[in-house]
Amino acid sequence: NGIRTVYAPLPRHPASVRDLSLLADIATPAADIEEAIRKGAGKTLESVSLFDLYQGPQVPEGKKSISYSLSLRAADRTLTVEECDHTMQKVLKELETIGVVLRS
């Protein structure tokens, strides 16, 4: 049937899930935001998924609120809270380079 199944071992260590609600220009593509997240998070980023996109009265004119869920994991150990916080700071710093900030 042409479909090849690939199996991978189950992770031995738990993931840490963090959600980010961001404020971006309407013209900023979600793909650019996701790329900045991946670049900032580095190898500890297991997955990133967009779960909310909003434009409306609570968002400034010309902006959009966009929210992502990030799953962070190390193959060899459980990540500490400090490591996860440090990764998230790197993500936010990378997002700032494309004009995207944490929504307050």
PDB file of C-alpha atoms in Angstrom:
ATOM      1  CA  ASN A   1       0.000   0.000   0.000  1.00  0.00           C
ATOM      2  CA  GLY A   2       3.035   2.291  -0.015  1.00  0.00           C
ATOM      3  CA  ILE A   3       2.678   3.419   3.618  1.00  0.00           C
ATOM      4  CA  ARG A   4       5.673   2.752   5.835  1.00  0.00           C
ATOM      5  CA  THR A   5       5.183   2.603   9.586  1.00  0.00           C
ATOM      6  CA  VAL A   6       8.062   3.783  11.745  1.00  0.00           C
ATOM      7  CA  TYR A   7       8.164   2.969  15.442  1.00  0.00           C
ATOM      8  CA  ALA A   8      10.052   4.985  18.049  1.00  0.00           C
ATOM      9  CA  PRO A   9      10.635   4.069  21.686  1.00  0.00           C
ATOM     10  CA  LEU A  10       8.387   5.683  24.265  1.00  0.00           C
ATOM     11  CA  PRO A  11       9.989   8.580  26.155  1.00  0.00           C
ATOM     12  CA  ARG A  12      11.512   7.662  29.513  1.00  0.00           C
ATOM     13  CA  HIS A  13      11.191  11.153  30.976  1.00  0.00           C
ATOM     14  CA  PRO A  14       8.128  13.402  31.270  1.00  0.00           C
ATOM     15  CA  ALA A  15       7.515  16.433  29.108  1.00  0.00           C
ATOM     16  CA  SER A  16       6.896  19.899  30.475  1.00  0.00           C
ATOM     17  CA  VAL A  17       4.053  21.701  28.715  1.00  0.00           C
ATOM     18  CA  ARG A  18       4.036  25.491  28.583  1.00  0.00           C
ATOM     19  CA  ASP A  19       1.470  27.739  26.926  1.00  0.00           C
ATOM     20  CA  LEU A  20       2.300  31.129  25.414  1.00  0.00           C
ATOM     21  CA  SER A  21      -0.227  33.834  24.538  1.00  0.00           C
ATOM     22  CA  LEU A  22       1.425  36.314  22.228  1.00  0.00           C
ATOM     23  CA  LEU A  23       0.648  39.657  20.626  1.00  0.00           C
ATOM     24  CA  ALA A  24       1.739  40.029  16.996  1.00  0.00           C
ATOM     25  CA  ASP A  25       1.093  42.278  14.018  1.00  0.00           C
ATOM     26  CA  ILE A  26      -1.747  40.963  11.870  1.00  0.00           C
ATOM     27  CA  ALA A  27       0.705  40.708   8.949  1.00  0.00           C
ATOM     28  CA  THR A  28       3.118  38.420  10.841  1.00  0.00           C
ATOM     29  CA  PRO A  29       2.630  34.872   9.522  1.00  0.00           C
ATOM     30  CA  ALA A  30       2.069  32.116  12.092  1.00  0.00           C
ATOM     31  CA  ALA A  31       4.828  30.144  10.345  1.00  0.00           C
ATOM     32  CA  ASP A  32       7.343  32.903  11.189  1.00  0.00           C
ATOM     33  CA  ILE A  33       6.236  32.845  14.825  1.00  0.00           C
ATOM     34  CA  GLU A  34       6.551  29.061  14.992  1.00  0.00           C
ATOM     35  CA  GLU A  35       9.998  29.230  13.396  1.00  0.00           C
ATOM     36  CA  ALA A  36      11.128  31.751  16.042  1.00  0.00           C
ATOM     37  CA  ILE A  37       9.739  29.496  18.789  1.00  0.00           C
ATOM     38  CA  ARG A  38      11.647  26.504  17.390  1.00  0.00           C
ATOM     39  CA  LYS A  39      14.853  28.532  17.066  1.00  0.00           C
ATOM     40  CA  GLY A  40      14.602  29.903  20.610  1.00  0.00           C
ATOM     41  CA  ALA A  41      13.680  26.603  22.261  1.00  0.00           C
ATOM     42  CA  GLY A  42      16.343  24.553  20.521  1.00  0.00           C
ATOM     43  CA  LYS A  43      16.626  20.809  20.988  1.00  0.00           C
ATOM     44  CA  THR A  44      14.413  20.624  24.090  1.00  0.00           C
ATOM     45  CA  LEU A  45      11.323  21.500  22.027  1.00  0.00           C
ATOM     46  CA  GLU A  46       9.444  18.283  21.354  1.00  0.00           C
ATOM     47  CA  SER A  47       6.388  19.888  19.757  1.00  0.00           C
ATOM     48  CA  VAL A  48       4.653  23.209  19.234  1.00  0.00           C
ATOM     49  CA  SER A  49       1.005  23.649  18.336  1.00  0.00           C
ATOM     50  CA  LEU A  50      -1.146  26.679  17.644  1.00  0.00           C
ATOM     51  CA  PHE A  51      -4.316  26.484  19.739  1.00  0.00           C
ATOM     52  CA  ASP A  52      -5.891  29.948  19.585  1.00  0.00           C
ATOM     53  CA  LEU A  53      -6.017  32.919  17.252  1.00  0.00           C
ATOM     54  CA  TYR A  54      -8.034  35.984  18.232  1.00  0.00           C
ATOM     55  CA  GLN A  55      -8.700  39.460  16.890  1.00  0.00           C
ATOM     56  CA  GLY A  56     -11.253  41.605  18.632  1.00  0.00           C
ATOM     57  CA  PRO A  57     -12.053  44.315  21.153  1.00  0.00           C
ATOM     58  CA  GLN A  58      -9.435  43.252  23.745  1.00  0.00           C
ATOM     59  CA  VAL A  59      -6.620  43.279  21.163  1.00  0.00           C
ATOM     60  CA  PRO A  60      -5.061  46.537  19.891  1.00  0.00           C
ATOM     61  CA  GLU A  61      -5.877  47.654  16.338  1.00  0.00           C
ATOM     62  CA  GLY A  62      -3.629  45.973  13.767  1.00  0.00           C
ATOM     63  CA  LYS A  63      -2.646  43.190  16.177  1.00  0.00           C
ATOM     64  CA  LYS A  64      -3.663  39.587  16.780  1.00  0.00           C
ATOM     65  CA  SER A  65      -3.491  37.390  19.846  1.00  0.00           C
ATOM     66  CA  ILE A  66      -1.990  34.019  18.993  1.00  0.00           C
ATOM     67  CA  SER A  67      -1.465  31.184  21.475  1.00  0.00           C
ATOM     68  CA  TYR A  68       0.799  28.155  21.294  1.00  0.00           C
ATOM     69  CA  SER A  69       1.341  25.097  23.433  1.00  0.00           C
ATOM     70  CA  LEU A  70       4.967  23.966  23.718  1.00  0.00           C
ATOM     71  CA  SER A  71       6.087  20.545  24.877  1.00  0.00           C
ATOM     72  CA  LEU A  72       9.655  20.518  26.220  1.00  0.00           C
ATOM     73  CA  ARG A  73      11.558  17.297  26.888  1.00  0.00           C
ATOM     74  CA  ALA A  74      15.099  15.987  27.249  1.00  0.00           C
ATOM     75  CA  ALA A  75      15.831  12.416  26.166  1.00  0.00           C
ATOM     76  CA  ASP A  76      18.243  11.726  29.026  1.00  0.00           C
ATOM     77  CA  ARG A  77      16.600  13.360  32.058  1.00  0.00           C
ATOM     78  CA  THR A  78      13.624  15.217  33.452  1.00  0.00           C
ATOM     79  CA  LEU A  79      13.976  18.932  32.743  1.00  0.00           C
ATOM     80  CA  THR A  80      14.042  21.152  35.823  1.00  0.00           C
ATOM     81  CA  VAL A  81      11.705  24.109  36.253  1.00  0.00           C
ATOM     82  CA  GLU A  82      14.743  26.372  35.905  1.00  0.00           C
ATOM     83  CA  GLU A  83      15.744  24.762  32.592  1.00  0.00           C
ATOM     84  CA  CYS A  84      12.204  25.155  31.252  1.00  0.00           C
ATOM     85  CA  ASP A  85      12.042  28.780  32.424  1.00  0.00           C
ATOM     86  CA  HIS A  86      15.401  29.488  30.762  1.00  0.00           C
ATOM     87  CA  THR A  87      14.180  27.924  27.508  1.00  0.00           C
ATOM     88  CA  MET A  88      11.014  30.029  27.602  1.00  0.00           C
ATOM     89  CA  GLN A  89      13.088  33.199  28.132  1.00  0.00           C
ATOM     90  CA  LYS A  90      15.149  32.300  25.051  1.00  0.00           C
ATOM     91  CA  VAL A  91      11.925  31.750  23.092  1.00  0.00           C
ATOM     92  CA  LEU A  92      10.558  35.157  24.143  1.00  0.00           C
ATOM     93  CA  LYS A  93      13.848  36.844  23.231  1.00  0.00           C
ATOM     94  CA  GLU A  94      13.761  35.223  19.785  1.00  0.00           C
ATOM     95  CA  LEU A  95      10.123  36.252  19.291  1.00  0.00           C
ATOM     96  CA  GLU A  96      11.016  39.868  20.102  1.00  0.00           C
ATOM     97  CA  THR A  97      13.345  39.893  17.076  1.00  0.00           C
ATOM     98  CA  ILE A  98      10.262  39.574  14.832  1.00  0.00           C
ATOM     99  CA  GLY A  99       8.157  42.030  16.848  1.00  0.00           C
ATOM    100  CA  VAL A 100       6.138  39.446  18.781  1.00  0.00           C
ATOM    101  CA  VAL A 101       5.673  39.941  22.537  1.00  0.00           C
ATOM    102  CA  LEU A 102       4.037  38.114  25.415  1.00  0.00           C
ATOM    103  CA  ARG A 103       0.411  39.150  25.765  1.00  0.00           C
ATOM    104  CA  SER A 104      -0.260  40.759  29.146  1.00  0.00           C
TER     105      SER A 104
END
